[in-house]
Short mmCIF file of C-alpha atoms in Angstrom, two decimals:
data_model
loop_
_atom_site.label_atom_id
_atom_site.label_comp_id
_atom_site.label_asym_id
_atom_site.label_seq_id
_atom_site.Cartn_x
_atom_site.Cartn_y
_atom_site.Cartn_z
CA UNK A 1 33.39 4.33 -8.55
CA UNK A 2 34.39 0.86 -8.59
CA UNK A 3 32.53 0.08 -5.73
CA UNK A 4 29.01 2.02 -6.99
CA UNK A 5 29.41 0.36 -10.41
CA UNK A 6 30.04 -3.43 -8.80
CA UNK A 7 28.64 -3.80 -5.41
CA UNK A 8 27.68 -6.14 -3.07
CA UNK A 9 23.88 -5.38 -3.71
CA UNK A 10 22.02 -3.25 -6.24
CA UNK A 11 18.53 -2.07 -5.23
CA UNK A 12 16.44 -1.03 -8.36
CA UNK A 13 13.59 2.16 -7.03
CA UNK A 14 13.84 4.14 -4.14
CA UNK A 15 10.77 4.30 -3.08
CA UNK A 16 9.68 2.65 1.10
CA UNK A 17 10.82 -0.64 -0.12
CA UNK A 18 14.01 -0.08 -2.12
CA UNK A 19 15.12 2.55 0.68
CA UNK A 20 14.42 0.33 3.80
CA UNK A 21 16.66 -2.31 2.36
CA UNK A 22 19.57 -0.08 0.88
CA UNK A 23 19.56 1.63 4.35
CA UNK A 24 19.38 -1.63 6.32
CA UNK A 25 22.25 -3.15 4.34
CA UNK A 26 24.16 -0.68 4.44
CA UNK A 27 24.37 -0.43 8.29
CA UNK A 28 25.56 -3.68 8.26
CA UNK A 29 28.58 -3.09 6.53
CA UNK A 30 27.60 -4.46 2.78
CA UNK A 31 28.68 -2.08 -0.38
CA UNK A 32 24.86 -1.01 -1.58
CA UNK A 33 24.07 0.84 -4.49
CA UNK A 34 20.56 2.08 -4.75
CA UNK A 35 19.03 3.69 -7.85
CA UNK A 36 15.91 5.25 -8.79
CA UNK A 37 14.50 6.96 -11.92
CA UNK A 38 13.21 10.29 -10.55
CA UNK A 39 14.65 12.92 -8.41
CA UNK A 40 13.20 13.13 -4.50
CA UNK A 41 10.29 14.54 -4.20
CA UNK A 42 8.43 13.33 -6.13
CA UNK A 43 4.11 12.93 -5.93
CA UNK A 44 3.22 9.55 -4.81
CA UNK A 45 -0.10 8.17 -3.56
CA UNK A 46 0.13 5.70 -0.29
CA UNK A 47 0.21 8.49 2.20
CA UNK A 48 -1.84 6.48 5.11
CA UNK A 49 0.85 4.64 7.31
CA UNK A 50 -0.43 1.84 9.77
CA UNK A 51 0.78 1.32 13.67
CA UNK A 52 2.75 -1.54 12.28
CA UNK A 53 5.12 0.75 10.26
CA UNK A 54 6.33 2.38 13.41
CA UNK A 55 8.39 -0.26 14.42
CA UNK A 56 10.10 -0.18 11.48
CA UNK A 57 10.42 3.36 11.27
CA UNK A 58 12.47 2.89 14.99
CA UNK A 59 14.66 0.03 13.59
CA UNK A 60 15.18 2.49 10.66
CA UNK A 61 16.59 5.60 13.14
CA UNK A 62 13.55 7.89 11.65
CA UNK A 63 11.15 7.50 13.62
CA UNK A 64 11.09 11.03 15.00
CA UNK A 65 12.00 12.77 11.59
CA UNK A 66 8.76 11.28 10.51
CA UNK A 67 6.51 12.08 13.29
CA UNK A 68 7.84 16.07 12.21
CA UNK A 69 6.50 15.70 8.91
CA UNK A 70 2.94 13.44 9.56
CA UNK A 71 -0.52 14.42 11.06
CA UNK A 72 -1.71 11.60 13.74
CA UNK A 73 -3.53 9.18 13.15
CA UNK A 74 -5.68 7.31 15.44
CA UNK A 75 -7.87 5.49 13.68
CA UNK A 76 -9.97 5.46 10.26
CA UNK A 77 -13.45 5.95 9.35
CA UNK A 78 -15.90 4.23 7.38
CA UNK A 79 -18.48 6.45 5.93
CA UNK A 80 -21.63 4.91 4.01
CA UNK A 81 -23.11 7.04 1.07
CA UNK A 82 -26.12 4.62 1.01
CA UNK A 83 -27.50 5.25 4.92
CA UNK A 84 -25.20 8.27 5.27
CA UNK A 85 -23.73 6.72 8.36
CA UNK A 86 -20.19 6.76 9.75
CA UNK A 87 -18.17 4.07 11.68
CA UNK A 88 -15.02 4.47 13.80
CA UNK A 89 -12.17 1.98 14.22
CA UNK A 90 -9.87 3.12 16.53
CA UNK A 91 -6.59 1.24 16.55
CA UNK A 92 -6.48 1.38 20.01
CA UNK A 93 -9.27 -1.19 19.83
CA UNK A 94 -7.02 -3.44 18.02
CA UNK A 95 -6.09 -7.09 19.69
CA UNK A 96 -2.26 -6.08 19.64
CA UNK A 97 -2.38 -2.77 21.53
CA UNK A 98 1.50 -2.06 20.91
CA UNK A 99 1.32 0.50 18.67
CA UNK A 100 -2.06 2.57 18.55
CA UNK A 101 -1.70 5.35 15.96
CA UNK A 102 0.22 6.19 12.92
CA UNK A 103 0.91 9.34 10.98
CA UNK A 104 -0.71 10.66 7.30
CA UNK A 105 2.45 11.99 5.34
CA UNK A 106 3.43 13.44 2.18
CA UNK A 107 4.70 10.63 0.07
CA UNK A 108 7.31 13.13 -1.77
CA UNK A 109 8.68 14.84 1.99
CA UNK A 110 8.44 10.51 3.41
CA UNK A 111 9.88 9.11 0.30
CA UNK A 112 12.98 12.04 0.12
CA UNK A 113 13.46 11.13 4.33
CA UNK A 114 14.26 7.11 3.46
CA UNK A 115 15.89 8.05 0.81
CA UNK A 116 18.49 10.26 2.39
CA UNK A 117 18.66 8.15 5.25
CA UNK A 118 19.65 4.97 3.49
CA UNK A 119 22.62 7.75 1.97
CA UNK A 120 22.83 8.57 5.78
CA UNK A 121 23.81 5.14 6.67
CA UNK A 122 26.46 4.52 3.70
CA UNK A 123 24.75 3.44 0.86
CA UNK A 124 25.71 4.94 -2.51
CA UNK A 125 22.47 6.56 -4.16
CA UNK A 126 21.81 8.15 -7.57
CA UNK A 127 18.72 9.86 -8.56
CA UNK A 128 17.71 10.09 -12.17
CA UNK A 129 18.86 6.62 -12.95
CA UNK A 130 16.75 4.62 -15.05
CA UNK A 131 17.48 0.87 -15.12
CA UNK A 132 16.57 -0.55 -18.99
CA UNK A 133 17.95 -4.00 -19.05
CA UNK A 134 19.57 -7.28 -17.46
CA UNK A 135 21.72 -9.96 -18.24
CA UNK A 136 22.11 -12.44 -15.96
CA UNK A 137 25.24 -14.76 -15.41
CA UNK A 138 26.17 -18.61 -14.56
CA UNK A 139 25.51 -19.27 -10.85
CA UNK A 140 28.56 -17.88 -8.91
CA UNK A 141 28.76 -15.18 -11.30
CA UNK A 142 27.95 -11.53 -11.37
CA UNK A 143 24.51 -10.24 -13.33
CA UNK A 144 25.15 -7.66 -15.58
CA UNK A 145 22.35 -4.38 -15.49
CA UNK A 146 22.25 -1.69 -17.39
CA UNK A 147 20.92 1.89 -16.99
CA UNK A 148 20.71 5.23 -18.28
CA UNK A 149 22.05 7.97 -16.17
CA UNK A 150 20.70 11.42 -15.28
CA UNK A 151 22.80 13.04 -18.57
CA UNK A 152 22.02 10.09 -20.88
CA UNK A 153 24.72 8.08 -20.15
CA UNK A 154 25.38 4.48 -19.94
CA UNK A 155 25.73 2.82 -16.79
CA UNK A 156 26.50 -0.78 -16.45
CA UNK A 157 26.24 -2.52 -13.14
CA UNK A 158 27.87 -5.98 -12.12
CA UNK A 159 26.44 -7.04 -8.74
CA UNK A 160 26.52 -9.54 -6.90
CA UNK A 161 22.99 -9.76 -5.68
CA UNK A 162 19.55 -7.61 -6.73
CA UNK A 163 16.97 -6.48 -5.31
CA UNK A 164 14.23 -5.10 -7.66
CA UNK A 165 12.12 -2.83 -5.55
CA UNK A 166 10.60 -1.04 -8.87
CA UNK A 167 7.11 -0.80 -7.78
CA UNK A 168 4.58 -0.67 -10.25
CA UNK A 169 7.05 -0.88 -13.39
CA UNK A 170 7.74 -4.31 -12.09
CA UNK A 171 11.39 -4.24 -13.86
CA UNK A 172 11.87 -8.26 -13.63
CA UNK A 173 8.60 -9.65 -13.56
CA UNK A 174 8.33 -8.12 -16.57
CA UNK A 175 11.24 -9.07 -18.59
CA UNK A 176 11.17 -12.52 -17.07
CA UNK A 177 7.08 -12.60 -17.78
CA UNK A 178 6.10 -14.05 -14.82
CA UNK A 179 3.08 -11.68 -13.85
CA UNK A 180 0.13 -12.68 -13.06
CA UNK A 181 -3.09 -10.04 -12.86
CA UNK A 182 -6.26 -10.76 -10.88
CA UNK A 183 -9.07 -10.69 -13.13
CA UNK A 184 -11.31 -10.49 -9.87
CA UNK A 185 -9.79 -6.77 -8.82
CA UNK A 186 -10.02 -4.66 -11.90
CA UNK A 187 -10.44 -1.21 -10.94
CA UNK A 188 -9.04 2.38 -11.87
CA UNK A 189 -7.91 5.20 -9.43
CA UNK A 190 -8.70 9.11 -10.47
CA UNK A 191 -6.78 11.01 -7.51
CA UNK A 192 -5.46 14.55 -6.00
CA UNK A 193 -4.77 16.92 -3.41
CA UNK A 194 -7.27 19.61 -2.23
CA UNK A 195 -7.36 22.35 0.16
CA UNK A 196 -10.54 23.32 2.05
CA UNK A 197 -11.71 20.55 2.33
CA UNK A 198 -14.01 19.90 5.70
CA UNK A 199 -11.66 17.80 8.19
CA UNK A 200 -13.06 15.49 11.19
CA UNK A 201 -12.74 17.04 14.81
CA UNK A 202 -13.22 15.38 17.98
CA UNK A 203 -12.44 12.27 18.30
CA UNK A 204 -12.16 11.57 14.78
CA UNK A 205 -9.48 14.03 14.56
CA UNK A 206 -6.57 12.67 12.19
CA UNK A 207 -8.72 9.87 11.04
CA UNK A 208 -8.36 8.94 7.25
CA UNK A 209 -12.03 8.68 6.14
CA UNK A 210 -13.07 5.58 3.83
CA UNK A 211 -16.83 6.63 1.92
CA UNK A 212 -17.69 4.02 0.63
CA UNK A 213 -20.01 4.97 -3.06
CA UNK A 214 -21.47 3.46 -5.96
CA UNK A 215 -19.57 1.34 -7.83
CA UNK A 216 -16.29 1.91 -5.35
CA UNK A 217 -14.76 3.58 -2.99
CA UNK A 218 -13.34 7.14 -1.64
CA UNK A 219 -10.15 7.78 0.47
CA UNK A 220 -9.74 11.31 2.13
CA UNK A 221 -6.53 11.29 4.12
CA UNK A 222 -5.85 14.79 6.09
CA UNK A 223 -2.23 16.21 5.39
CA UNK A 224 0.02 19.07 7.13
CA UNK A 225 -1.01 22.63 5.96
CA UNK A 226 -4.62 22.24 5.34
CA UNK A 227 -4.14 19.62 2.28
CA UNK A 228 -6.55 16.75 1.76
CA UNK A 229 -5.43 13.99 -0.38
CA UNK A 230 -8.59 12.89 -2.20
CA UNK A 231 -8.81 9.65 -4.53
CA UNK A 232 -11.54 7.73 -5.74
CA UNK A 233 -11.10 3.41 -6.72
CA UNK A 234 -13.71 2.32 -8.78
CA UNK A 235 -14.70 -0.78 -10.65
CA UNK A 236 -15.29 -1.20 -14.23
CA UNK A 237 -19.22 -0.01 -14.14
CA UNK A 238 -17.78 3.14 -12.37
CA UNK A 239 -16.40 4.23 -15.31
CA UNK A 240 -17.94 2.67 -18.55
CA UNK A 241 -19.61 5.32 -20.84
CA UNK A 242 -18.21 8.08 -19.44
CA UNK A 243 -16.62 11.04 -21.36
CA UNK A 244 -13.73 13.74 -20.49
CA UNK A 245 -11.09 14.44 -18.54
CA UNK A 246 -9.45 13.25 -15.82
CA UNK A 247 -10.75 16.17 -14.00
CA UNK A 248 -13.83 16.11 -15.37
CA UNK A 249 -14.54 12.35 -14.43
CA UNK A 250 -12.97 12.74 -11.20
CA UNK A 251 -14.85 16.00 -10.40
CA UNK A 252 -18.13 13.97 -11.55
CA UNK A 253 -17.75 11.22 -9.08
CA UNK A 254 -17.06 13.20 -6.52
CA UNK A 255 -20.43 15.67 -6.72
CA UNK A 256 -22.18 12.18 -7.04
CA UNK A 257 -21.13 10.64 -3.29
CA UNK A 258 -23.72 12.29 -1.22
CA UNK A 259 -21.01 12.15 1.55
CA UNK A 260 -17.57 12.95 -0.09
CA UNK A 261 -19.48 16.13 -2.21
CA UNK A 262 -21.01 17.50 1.57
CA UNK A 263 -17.55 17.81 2.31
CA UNK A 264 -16.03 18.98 -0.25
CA UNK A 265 -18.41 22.13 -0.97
CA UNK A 266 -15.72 24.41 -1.04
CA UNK A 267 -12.73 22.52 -1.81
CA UNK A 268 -9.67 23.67 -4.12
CA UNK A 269 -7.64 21.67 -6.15
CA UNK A 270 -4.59 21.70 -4.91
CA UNK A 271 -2.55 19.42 -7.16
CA UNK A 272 -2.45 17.68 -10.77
CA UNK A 273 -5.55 14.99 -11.42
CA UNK A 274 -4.00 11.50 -11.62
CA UNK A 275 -5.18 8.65 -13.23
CA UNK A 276 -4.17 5.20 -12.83
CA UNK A 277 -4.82 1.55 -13.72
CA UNK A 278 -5.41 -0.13 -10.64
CA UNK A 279 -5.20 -3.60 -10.97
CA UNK A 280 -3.56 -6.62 -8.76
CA UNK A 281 -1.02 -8.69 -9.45
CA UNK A 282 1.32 -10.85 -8.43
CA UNK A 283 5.22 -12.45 -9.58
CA UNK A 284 4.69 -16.26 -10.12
CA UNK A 285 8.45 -16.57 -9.16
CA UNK A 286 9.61 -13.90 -6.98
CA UNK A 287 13.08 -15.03 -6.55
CA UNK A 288 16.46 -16.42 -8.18
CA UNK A 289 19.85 -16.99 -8.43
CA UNK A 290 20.75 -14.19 -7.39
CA UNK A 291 17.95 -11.71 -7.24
CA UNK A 292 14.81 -10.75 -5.49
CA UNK A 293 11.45 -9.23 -5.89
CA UNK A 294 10.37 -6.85 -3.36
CA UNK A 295 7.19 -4.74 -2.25
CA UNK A 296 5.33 -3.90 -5.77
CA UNK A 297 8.10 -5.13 -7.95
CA UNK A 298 6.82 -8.72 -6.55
CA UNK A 299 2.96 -7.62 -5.99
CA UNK A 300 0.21 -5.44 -5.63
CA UNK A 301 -3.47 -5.14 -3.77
CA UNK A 302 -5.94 -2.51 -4.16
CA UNK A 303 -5.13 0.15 -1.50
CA UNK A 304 -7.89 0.35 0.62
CA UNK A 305 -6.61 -0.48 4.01
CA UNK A 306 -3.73 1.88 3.51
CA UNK A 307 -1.19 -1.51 3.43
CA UNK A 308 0.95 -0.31 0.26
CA UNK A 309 3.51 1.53 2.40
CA UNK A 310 3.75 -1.24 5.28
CA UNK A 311 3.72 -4.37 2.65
CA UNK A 312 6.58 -2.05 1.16
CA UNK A 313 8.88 -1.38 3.97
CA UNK A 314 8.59 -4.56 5.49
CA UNK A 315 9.47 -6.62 2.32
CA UNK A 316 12.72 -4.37 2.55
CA UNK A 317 13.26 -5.59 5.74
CA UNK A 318 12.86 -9.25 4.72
CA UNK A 319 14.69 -8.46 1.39
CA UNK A 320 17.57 -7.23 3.25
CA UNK A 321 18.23 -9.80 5.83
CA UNK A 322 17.91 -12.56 2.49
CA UNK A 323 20.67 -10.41 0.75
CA UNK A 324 22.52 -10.22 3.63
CA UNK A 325 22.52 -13.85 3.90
CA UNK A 326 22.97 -14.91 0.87
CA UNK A 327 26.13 -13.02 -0.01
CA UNK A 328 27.69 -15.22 2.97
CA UNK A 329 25.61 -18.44 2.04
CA UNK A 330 23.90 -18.75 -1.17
CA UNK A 331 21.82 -21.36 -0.09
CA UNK A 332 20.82 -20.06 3.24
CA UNK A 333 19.65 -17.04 1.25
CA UNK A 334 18.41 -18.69 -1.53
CA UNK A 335 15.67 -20.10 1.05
CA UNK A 336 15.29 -16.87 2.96
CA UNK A 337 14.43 -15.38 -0.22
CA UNK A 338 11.60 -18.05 -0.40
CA UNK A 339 10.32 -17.67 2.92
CA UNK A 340 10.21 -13.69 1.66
CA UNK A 341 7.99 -14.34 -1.28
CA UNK A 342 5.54 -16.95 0.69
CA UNK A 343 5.30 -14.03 3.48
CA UNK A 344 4.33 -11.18 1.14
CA UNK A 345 2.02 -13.83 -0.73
CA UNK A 346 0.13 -14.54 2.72
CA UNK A 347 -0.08 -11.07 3.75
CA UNK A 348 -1.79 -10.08 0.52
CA UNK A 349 -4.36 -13.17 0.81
CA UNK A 350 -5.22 -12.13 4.50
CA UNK A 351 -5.97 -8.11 3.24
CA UNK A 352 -7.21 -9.30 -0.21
CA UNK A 353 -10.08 -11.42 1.41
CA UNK A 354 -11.20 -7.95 2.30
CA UNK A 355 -10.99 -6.13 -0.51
CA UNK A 356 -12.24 -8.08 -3.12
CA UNK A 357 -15.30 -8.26 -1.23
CA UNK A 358 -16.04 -3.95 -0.72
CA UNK A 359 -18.47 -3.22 -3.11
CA UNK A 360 -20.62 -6.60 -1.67
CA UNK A 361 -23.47 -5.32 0.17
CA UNK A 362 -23.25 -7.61 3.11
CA UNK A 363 -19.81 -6.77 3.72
CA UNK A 364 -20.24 -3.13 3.74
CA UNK A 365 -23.49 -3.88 6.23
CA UNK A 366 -20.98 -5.53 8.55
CA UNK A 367 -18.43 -2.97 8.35
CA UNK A 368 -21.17 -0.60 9.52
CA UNK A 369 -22.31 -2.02 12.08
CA UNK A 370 -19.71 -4.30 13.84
CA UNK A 371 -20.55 -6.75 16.57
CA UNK A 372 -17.92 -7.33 18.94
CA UNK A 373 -18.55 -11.20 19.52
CA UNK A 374 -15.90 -13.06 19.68
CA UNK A 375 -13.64 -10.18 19.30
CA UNK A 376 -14.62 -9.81 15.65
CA UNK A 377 -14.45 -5.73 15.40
CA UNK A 378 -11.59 -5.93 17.15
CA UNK A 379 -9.89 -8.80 15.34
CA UNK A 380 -10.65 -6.53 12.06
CA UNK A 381 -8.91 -3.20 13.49
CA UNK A 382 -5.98 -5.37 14.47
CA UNK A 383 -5.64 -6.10 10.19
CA UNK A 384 -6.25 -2.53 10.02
CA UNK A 385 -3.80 -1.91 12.15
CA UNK A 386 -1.28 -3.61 9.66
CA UNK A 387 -0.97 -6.87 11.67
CA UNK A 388 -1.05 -8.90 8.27
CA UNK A 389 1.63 -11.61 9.16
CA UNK A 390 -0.98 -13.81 10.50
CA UNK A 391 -1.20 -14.32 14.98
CA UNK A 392 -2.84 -17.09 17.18
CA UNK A 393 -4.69 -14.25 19.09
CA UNK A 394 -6.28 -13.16 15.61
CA UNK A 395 -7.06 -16.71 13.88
CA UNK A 396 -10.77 -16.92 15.80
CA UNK A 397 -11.89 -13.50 15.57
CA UNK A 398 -11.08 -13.48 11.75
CA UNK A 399 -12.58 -16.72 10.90
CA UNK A 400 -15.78 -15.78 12.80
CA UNK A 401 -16.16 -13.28 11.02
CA UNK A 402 -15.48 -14.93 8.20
CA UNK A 403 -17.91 -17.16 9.29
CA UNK A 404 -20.91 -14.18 9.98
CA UNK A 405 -20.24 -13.05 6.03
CA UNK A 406 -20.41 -16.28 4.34
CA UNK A 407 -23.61 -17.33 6.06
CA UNK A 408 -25.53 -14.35 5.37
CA UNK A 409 -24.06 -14.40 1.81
CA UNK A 410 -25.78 -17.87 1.51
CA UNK A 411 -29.06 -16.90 3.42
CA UNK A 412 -28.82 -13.48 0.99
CA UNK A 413 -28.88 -15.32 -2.36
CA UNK A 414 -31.89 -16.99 -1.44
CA UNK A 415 -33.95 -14.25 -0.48
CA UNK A 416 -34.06 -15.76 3.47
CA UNK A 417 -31.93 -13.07 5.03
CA UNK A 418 -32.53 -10.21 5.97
CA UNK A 419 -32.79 -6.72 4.33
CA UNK A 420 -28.71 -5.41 4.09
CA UNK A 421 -28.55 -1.51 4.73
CA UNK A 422 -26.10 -1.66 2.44
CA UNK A 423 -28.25 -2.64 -0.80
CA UNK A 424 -29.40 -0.64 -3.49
CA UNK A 425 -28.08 2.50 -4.91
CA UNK A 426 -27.14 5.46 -2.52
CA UNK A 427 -29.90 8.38 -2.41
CA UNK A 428 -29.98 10.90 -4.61
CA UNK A 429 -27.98 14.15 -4.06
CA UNK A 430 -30.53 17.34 -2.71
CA UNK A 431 -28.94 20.58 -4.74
CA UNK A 432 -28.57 23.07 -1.64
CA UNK A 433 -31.06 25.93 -1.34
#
């Protein structure tokens, strides 16, 4: 008990991030104690992994375990409400050719797996564990955390090192109020599982399908046994003035995409309606004596490109080679903890350049219609890929794209370019006959 209550690492939330890094630590010999506040499984959203995570997943031992639970995933699709036209981006097409598919999972069946591996591989876990407060120590000295325990109970924790991997709840940045929010990526999520819901065949078999709407954006993600996880981001004009539920608003959008409602005819809801804030944000100071921030704990972006789950697991990796290190050299960690933080912080710029740019009618136009020139189409598959730590091979396709958007964002403003598919509202739904 000793060992549980003062270890060489505490990891606050096991979700992708807090479970990578408990499990990683672990294996290499360190006493890890890794608590979350629910009991596996649990519902999550995030169920769209990339190529990238793969590797991980293999340095993990799970690799297989997960392919048991996922559907394949080749690629994703980009589906216009406006022109009613749909664009494929097969991984496979991506500059780094390494890995060219992922899986769709269940976040409560993939959560529960990393979980119980990180147990697997010797780390102490408890479920039910709710971490409410922190004190922490002179340098050299152990913090002091404490929780409440699955029967009420008082827990107090004296470890040497933490890693907060509380996602959205953000358990230091908030205490220590250094979060930032992006007033340019203010949007809400309304989300669920269905059943019977049309699914692509062919070769768009497996693909999650992005429809892009008024005022935001659709995912549909297939899952095992006929499920369809359905969720719809929107920004602020998506949902000002509106009245009801949380079914009744997300039911609403949905028979307004042209696209999403088509197929969706005879859908069932399969699941509770979730609702969700869904703003971005970012730790000022991600790291301490002592401690680090990792995956949402330290920051989030809008989940578009399916990058929640990747951005997670590899900060755990990062996190848990800095622990590692620091418990044998505080300095040495101190600046792998930095180099962490600046990582994450790139990462998120190189995705975010993306996203805060969705609902801009030139940059929808060019994700429907993708010119290959300079390896630009293929330069974007290889972000959406998950290939976010920033390459050599990727620099000039990504800036000339870059390049294409600004100037017909500057020729667009002054009425010289030409006419963007993309503009205007989408057409109006046809009640079927």
């Amino acid at each position: 008990m000793q060992n549980t209550l003062e270890p060489d690492v505490l990891v606050i939330g096991g979700g992708p991030a807090g479970s990578t890094a408990a499990a990683l630590l672990a294996r290499q010999g360190r006493q890890v104690t890794l608590v979350e506040k629910e009991s596996h499984p649990r519902f999550h959203i995030g169920e769209s992994l990339l190529p990238r995570n793969l590797d991980i997943l293999e340095r993990l031992g799970v690799l297989e375990a997960v392919r048991g639970i996922g559907v394949h995933k080749p690629g994703a699709e980009f589906v216009s409400d406006r022109t009613g036209r749909s664009c494929a981006f097969p991984f496979a097409l991506a500059l780094d050719r390494e890995r060219t598919h992922a899986w769709q999972v269940r976040r409560s069946e993939f959560d529960r797996l990393l979980f119980a591996n990180a147990g697997r591989l010797g780390a102490t876990t408890m479920e039910r564990t709710r971490v409410t407060d922190i004190r922490f120590a002179a340098p050299g000295e152990r913090a002091t955390v404490t929780a409440e325990g699955p029967e009420g109970e008082t827990l107090t924790f004296r470890p040497r090192y933490l890693l907060d991997a509380s996602g959205r709840d953000t358990f230091l940045a908030g205490r220590l109020k250094v979060k930032t929010s992006n007033k340019y990526n203010n949007t809400a999520a309304s989300y669920a599982h269905f059943r019977n819901v049309e699914r692509r065949d062919g070769e768009l078999d497996g693909y999650i399908s992005i429809h892009l709407a008024e005022d935001g954006w659709f995912w549909l993600i297939p899952l095992p046994g006929d499920v369809m996880s359905v969720g719809f981001v929107g920004n602020q004009a998506a949902w000002k003035g509106r009245k009801g539920s949380a079914q009744d608003l997300f039911l609403q959008r949905i028979a307004s995409s042209p696209t999403v409602a088509a197929r969706m005819r005879n859908a069932e809801i399969a699941s509770e309606i979730y609702a969700t804030a869904n703003y971005s944000y970012r730790a000022r100071q991600g790291n301490g004596q002592g401690y680090l921030m990792i995956g949402d704990a330290y920051g989030f972006v809008d989940p578009m490109f399916s990058t929640g789950v990747l951005m997670a697991m590899t900060a755990g990796e990062l996190g848990a080679k800095a622990a590692h290190c620091w418990l044998d050299d505080p300095v040495r960690g101190q600046r792998l903890a930095d180099r962490t933080n600046r990582e994450l912080a790139r990462a998120m710029d190189r995705i975010s350049w993306l996203i805060y740019r969705v609902n801009d009618p030139v940059m929808r136009s060019l994700f429907m219609a993708p010119k290959n020139t300079l390896w630009m189409r293929d330069g974007i598959i290889n972000m959406l890929a998950g290939n976010l730590r920033g390459s050599w091979r990727a620099a000039v396709p990504i800036l000339s794209f870059k390049a294409v958007y600004h100037t017909f964002s500057a020729l667009h403003r002054v009425g010289l370019g030409p006419k963007m598919p993309e503009e205007g509202p989408p057409p109006a739904l046809v009640p079927a006959e």
